PDB file of C-alpha atoms in Angstrom:
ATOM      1  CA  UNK L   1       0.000   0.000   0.000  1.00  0.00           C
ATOM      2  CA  UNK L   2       1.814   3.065  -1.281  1.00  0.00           C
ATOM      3  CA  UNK L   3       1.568   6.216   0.878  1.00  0.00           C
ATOM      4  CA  UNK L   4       0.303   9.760   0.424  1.00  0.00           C
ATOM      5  CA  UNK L   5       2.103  11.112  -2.918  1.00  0.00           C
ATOM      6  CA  UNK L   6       2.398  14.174  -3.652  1.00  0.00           C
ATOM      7  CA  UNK L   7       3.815  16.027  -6.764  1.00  0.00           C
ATOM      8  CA  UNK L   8       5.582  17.969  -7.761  1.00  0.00           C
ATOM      9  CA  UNK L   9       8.200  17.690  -4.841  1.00  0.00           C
ATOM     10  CA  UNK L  10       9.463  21.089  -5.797  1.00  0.00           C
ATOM     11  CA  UNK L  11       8.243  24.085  -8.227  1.00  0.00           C
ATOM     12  CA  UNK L  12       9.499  26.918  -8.781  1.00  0.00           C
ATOM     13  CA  UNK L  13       7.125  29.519 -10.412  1.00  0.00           C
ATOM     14  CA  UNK L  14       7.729  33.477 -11.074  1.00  0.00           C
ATOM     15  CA  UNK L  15       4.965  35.968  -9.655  1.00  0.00           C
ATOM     16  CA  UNK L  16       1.913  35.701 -11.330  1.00  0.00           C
ATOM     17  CA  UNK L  17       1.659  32.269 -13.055  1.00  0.00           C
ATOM     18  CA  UNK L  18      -0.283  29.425 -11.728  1.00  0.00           C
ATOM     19  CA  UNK L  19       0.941  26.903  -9.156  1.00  0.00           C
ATOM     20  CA  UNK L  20      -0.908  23.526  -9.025  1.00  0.00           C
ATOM     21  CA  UNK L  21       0.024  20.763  -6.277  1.00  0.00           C
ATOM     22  CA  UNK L  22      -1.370  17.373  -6.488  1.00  0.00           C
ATOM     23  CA  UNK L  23      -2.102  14.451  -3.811  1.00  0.00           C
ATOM     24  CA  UNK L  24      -2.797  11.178  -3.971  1.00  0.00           C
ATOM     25  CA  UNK L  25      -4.270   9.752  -1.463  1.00  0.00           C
ATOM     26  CA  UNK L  26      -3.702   6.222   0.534  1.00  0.00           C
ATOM     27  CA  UNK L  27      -5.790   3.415  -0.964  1.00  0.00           C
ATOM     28  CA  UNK L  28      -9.274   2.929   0.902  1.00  0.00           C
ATOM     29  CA  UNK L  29      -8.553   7.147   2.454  1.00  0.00           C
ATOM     30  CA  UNK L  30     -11.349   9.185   1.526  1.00  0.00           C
ATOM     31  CA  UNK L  31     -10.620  12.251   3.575  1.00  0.00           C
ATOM     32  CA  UNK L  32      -7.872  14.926   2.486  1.00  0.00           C
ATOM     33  CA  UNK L  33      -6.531  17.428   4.228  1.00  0.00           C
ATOM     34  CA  UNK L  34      -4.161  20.516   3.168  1.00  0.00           C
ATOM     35  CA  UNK L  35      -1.979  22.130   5.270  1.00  0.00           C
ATOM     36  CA  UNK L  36       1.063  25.297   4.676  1.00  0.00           C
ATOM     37  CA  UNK L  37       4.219  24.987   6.127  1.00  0.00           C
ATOM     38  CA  UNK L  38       6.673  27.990   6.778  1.00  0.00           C
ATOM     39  CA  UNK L  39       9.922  27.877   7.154  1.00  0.00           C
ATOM     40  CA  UNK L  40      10.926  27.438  11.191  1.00  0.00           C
ATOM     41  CA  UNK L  41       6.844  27.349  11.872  1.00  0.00           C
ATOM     42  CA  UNK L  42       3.930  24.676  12.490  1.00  0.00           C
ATOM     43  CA  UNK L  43       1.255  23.400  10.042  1.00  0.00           C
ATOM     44  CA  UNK L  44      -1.608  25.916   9.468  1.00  0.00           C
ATOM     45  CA  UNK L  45      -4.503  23.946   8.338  1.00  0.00           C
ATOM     46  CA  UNK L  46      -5.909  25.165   4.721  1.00  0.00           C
ATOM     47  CA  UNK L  47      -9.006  22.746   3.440  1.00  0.00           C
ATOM     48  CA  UNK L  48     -10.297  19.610   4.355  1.00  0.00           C
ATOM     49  CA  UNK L  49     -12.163  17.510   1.457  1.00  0.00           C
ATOM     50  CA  UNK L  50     -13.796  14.123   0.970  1.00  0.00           C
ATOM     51  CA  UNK L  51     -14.534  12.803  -2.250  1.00  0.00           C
ATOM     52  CA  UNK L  52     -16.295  15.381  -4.879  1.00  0.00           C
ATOM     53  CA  UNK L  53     -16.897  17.386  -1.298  1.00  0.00           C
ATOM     54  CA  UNK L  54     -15.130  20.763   0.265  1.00  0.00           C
ATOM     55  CA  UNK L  55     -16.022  20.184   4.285  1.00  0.00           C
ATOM     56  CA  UNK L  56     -14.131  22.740   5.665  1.00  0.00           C
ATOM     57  CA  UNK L  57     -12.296  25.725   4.052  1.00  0.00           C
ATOM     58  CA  UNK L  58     -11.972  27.826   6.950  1.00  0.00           C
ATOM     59  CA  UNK L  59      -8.206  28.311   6.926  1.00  0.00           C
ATOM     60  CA  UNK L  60      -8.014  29.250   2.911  1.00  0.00           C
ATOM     61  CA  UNK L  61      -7.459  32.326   1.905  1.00  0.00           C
ATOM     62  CA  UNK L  62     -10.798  32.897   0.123  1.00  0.00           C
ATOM     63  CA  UNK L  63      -8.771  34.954  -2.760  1.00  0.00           C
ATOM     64  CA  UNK L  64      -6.207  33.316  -5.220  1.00  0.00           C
ATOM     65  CA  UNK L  65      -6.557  29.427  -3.566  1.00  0.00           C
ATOM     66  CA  UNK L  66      -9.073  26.194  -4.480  1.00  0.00           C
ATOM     67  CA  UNK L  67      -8.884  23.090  -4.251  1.00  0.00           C
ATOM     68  CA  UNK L  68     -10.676  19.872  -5.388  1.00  0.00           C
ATOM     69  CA  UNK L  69     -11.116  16.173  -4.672  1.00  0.00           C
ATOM     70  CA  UNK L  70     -12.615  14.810  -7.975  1.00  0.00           C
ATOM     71  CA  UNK L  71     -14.475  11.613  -8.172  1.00  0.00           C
ATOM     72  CA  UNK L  72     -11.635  10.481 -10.361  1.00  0.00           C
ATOM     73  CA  UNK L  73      -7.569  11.606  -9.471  1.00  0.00           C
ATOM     74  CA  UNK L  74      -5.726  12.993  -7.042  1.00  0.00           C
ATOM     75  CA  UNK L  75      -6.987  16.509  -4.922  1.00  0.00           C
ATOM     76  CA  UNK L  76      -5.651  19.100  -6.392  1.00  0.00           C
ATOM     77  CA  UNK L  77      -4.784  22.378  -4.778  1.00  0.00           C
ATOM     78  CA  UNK L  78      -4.538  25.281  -6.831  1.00  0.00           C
ATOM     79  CA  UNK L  79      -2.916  28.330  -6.300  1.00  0.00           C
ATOM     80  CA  UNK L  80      -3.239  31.762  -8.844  1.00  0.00           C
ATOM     81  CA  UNK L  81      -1.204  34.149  -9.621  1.00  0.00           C
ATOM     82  CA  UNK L  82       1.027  33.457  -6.965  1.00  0.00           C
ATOM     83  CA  UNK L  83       3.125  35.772  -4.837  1.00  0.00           C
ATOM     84  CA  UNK L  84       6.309  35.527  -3.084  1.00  0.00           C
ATOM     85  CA  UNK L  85       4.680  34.839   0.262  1.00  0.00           C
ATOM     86  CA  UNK L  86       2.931  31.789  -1.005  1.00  0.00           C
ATOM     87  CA  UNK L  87       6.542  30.302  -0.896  1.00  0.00           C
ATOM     88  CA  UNK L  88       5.954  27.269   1.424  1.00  0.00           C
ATOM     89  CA  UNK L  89       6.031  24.008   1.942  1.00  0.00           C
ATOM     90  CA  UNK L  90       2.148  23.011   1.289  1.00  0.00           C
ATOM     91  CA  UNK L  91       1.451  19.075   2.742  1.00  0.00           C
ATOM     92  CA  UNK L  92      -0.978  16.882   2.113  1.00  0.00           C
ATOM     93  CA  UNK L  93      -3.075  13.929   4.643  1.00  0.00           C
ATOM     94  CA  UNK L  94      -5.271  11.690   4.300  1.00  0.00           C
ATOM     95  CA  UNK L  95      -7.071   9.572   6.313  1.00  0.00           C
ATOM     96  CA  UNK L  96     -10.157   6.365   6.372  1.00  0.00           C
ATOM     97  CA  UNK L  97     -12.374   9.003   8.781  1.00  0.00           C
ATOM     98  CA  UNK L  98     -12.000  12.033  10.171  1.00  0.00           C
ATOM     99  CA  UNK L  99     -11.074  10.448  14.110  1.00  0.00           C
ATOM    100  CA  UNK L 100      -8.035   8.134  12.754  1.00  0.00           C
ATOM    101  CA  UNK L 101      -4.456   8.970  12.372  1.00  0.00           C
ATOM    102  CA  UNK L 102      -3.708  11.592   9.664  1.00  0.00           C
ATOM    103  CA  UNK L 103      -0.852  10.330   7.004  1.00  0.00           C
ATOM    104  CA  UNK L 104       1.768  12.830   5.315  1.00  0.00           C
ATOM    105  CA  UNK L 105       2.343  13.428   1.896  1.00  0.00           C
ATOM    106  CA  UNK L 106       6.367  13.842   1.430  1.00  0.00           C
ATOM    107  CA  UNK L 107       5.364  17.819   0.786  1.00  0.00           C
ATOM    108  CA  UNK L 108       5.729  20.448  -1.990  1.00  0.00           C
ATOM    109  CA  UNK L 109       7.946  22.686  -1.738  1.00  0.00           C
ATOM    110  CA  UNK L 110       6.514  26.018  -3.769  1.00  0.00           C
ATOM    111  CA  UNK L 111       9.439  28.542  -4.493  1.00  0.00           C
ATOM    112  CA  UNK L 112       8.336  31.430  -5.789  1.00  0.00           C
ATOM    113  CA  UNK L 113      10.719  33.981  -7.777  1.00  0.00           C
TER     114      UNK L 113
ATOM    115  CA  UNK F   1     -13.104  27.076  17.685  1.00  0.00           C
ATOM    116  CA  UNK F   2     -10.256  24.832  19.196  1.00  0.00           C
ATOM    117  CA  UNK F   3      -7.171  26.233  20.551  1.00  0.00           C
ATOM    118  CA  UNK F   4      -3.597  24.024  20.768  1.00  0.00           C
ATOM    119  CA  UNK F   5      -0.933  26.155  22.621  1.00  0.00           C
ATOM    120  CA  UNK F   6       2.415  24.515  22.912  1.00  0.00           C
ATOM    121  CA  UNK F   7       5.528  24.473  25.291  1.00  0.00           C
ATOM    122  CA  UNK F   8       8.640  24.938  25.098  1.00  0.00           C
ATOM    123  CA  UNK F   9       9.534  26.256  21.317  1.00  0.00           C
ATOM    124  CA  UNK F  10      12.922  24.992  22.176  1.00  0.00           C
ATOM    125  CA  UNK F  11      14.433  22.259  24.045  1.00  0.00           C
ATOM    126  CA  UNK F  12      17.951  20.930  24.629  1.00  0.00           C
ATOM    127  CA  UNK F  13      18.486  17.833  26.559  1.00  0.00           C
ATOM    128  CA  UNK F  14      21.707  16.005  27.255  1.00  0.00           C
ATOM    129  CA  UNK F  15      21.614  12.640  25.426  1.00  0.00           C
ATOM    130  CA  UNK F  16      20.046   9.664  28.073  1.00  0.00           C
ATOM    131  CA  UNK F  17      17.791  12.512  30.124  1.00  0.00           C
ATOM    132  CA  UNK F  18      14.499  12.649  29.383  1.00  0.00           C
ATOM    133  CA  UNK F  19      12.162  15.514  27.494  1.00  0.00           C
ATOM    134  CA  UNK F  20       8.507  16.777  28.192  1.00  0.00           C
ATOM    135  CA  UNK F  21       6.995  18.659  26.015  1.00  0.00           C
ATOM    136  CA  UNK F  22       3.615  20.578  27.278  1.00  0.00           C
ATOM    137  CA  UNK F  23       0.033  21.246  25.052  1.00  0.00           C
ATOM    138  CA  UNK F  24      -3.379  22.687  26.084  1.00  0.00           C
ATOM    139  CA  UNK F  25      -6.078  22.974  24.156  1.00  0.00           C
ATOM    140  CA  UNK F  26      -9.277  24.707  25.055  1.00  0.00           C
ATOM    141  CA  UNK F  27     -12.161  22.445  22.988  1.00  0.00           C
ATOM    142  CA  UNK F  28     -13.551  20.522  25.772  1.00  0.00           C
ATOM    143  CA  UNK F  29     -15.066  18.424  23.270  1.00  0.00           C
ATOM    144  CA  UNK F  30     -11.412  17.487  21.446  1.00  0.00           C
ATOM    145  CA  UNK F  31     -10.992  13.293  21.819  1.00  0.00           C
ATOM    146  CA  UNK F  32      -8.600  12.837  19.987  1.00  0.00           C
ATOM    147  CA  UNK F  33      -4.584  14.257  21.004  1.00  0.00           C
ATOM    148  CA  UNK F  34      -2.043  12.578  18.238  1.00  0.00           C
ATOM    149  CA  UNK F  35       1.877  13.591  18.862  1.00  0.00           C
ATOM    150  CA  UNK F  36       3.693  14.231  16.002  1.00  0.00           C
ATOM    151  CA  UNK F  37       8.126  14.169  15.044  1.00  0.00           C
ATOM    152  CA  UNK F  38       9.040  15.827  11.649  1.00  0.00           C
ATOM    153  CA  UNK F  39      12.278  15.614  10.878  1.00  0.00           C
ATOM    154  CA  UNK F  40      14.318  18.404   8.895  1.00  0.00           C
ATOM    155  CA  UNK F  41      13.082  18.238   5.283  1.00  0.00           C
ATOM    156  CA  UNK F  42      10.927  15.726   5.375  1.00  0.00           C
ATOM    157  CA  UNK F  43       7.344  15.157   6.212  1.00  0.00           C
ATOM    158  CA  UNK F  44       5.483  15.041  10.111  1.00  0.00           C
ATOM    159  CA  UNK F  45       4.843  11.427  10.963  1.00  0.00           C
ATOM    160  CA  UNK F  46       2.995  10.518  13.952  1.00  0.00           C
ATOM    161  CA  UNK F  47       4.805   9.142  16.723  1.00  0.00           C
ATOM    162  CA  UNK F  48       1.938   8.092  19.301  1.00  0.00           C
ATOM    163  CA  UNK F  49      -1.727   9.204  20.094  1.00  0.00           C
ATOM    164  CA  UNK F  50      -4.115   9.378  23.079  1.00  0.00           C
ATOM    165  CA  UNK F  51      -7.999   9.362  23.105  1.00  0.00           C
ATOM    166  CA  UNK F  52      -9.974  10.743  25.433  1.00  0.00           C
ATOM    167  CA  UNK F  53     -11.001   7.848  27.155  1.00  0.00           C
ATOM    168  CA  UNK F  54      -7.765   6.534  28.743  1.00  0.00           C
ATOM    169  CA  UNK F  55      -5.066   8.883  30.989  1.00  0.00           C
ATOM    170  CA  UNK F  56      -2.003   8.039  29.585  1.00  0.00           C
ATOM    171  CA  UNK F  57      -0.611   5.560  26.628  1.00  0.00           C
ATOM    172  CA  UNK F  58       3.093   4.498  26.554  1.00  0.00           C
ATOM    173  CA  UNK F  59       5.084   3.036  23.492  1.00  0.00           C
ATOM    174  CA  UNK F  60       8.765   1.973  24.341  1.00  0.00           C
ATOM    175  CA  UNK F  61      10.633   5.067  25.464  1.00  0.00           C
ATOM    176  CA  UNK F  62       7.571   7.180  24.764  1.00  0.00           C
ATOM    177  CA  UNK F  63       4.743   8.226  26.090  1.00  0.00           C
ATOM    178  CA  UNK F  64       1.602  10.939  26.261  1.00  0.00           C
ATOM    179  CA  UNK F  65      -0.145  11.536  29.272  1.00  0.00           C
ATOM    180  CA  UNK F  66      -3.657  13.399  29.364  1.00  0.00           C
ATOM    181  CA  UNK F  67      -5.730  15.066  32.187  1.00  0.00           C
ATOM    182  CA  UNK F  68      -9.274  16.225  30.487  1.00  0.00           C
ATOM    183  CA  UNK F  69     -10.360  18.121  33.448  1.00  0.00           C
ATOM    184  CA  UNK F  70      -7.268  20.870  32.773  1.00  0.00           C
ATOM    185  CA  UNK F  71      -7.432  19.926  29.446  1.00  0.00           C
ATOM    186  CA  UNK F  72      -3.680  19.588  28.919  1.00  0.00           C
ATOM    187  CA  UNK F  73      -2.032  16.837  27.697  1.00  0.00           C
ATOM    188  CA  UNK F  74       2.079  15.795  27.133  1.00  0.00           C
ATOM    189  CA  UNK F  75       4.465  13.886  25.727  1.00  0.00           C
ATOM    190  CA  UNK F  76       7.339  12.183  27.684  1.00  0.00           C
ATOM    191  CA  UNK F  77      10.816  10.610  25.512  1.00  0.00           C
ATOM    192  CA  UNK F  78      13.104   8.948  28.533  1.00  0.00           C
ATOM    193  CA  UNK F  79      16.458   7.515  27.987  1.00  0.00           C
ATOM    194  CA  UNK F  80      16.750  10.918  24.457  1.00  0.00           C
ATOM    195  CA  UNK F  81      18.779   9.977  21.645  1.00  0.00           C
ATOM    196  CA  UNK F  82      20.430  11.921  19.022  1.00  0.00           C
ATOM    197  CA  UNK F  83      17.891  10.593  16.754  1.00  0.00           C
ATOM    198  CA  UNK F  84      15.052  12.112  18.678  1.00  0.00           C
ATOM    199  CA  UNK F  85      16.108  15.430  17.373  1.00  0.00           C
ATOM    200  CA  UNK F  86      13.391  16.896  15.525  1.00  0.00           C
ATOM    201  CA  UNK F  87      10.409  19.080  15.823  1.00  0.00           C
ATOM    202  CA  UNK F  88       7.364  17.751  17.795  1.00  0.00           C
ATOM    203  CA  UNK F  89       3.683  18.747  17.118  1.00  0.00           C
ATOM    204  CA  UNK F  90       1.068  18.169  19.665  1.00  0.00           C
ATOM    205  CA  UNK F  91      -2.828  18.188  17.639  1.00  0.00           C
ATOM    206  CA  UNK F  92      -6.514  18.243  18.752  1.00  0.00           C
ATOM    207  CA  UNK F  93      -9.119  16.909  17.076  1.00  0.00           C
ATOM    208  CA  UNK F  94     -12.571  16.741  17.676  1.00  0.00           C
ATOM    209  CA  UNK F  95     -15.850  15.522  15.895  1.00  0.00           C
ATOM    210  CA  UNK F  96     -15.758  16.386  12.140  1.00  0.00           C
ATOM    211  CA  UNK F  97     -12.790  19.338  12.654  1.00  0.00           C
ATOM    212  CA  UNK F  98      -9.837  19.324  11.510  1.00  0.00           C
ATOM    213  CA  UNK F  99      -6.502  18.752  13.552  1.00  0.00           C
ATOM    214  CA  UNK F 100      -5.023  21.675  15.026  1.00  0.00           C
ATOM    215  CA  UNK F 101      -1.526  21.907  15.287  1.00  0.00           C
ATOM    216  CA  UNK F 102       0.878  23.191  17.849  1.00  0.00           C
ATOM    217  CA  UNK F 103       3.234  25.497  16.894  1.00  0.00           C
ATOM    218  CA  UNK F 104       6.050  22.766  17.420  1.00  0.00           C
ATOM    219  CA  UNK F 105       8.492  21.998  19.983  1.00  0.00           C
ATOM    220  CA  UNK F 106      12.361  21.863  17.852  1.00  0.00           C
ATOM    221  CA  UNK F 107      14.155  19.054  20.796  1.00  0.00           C
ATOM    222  CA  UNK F 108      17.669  19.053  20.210  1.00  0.00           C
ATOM    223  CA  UNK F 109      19.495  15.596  21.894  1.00  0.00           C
ATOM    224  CA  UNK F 110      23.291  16.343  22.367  1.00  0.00           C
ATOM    225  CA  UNK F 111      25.510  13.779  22.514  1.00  0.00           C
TER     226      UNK F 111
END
């Protein structure tokens, strides 16, 4: 059973263009979570999705950021026209329900120039 | 909504004494309390967890202790190893919210 993937590892985009960061969640996990990462600081919870479903979005900046869990693929969290201070490192979880053990996705690491 | 506050930021041990790091949280609902260690560079991976239903859970030189009624709740490493270095993250969790995170703990085991 493969763990969380996520992809790119690292991207590197300029101000402006589009930054898309994928997850793949563990086989049988139908909950995924997003967190952001800066440097020397804890995880700051973004969106939480099931399937087809956005549950919580409370800690998303409501400009700029979505994100999606289509029936099909991985979740996809999108970022537009990006700015330097989206430079993080954004993580994906999953999990079988919402009370079990959260899993890690190795990270992205967004660089933005 | 829930609250995780975490203590200390820092913490340097001599290697073979032991470490505590201290959480509250102020959802008296939360039942769930995971622990996680993230290494530099590479991604948080849970370590041990507590629900709200026992006091304290122990896993080889680790373990988490909880006390609901002051709703704070902490994680013990005895006999620290340089490999223990890393950043720790106490969570909450309760009911259909998400985890909330700690703002970390960065132990530092010298040998």
């Amino acid at each position: 059973n493969a763990g969380v993937m996520q992809n790119p590892r690292h991207l590197v985009r300029r101000r402006g263009q589009e930054a898309r960061l994928r997850c793949s969640p563990m086989k049988g996990h139908s909950h995924v979570y997003w967190y952001r990462q800066l440097p020397e600081e804890g995880l700051k919870f973004m969106v939480y999705l099931q399937k087809e479903n956005i549950i919580d979005e409370s800690g998303m900046p409501k400009e700029r950021f979505s994100a999606e869990f289509p029936k099909e693929g991985p979740s996809i969290l999108r970022i537009q026209q990006v700015v330097r201070g989206d430079s993080a490192a954004y993580f994906c979880a999953s999990s079988p329900t919402t009370d079990n053990e959260q899993f890690f996705g190795p990270g992205t690491r967004l660089t933005v120039l | 909504g829930e609250n995780v506050e975490q203590h200390p930021s820092t913490l340097s041990v001599q290697e073979g004494d032991s470490a505590v790091i201290k959480c509250t949280y102020s959802d008296s609902a939360s039942n769930y309390f995971p622990w996680y260690k993230q290494e530099l560079g590479k991604r948080p991976q849970l370590i041990i967890d507590i629900r709200s239903n026992v006091g304290e859970k122990k896993d080889q030189r680790i373990a988490v202790t909880l006390n609901k009624t002051a709703k704070h709740f902490s994680l013990h490493i005895t006999e620290t190893q340089p490999e223990d270095s890393a950043v720790y993250f106490c969570a909450a969790h309760s009911g259909n919210t998400p985890l909330v995170f700690g703002k970390g703990t960065r132990l530092s085991v010298i040998a």
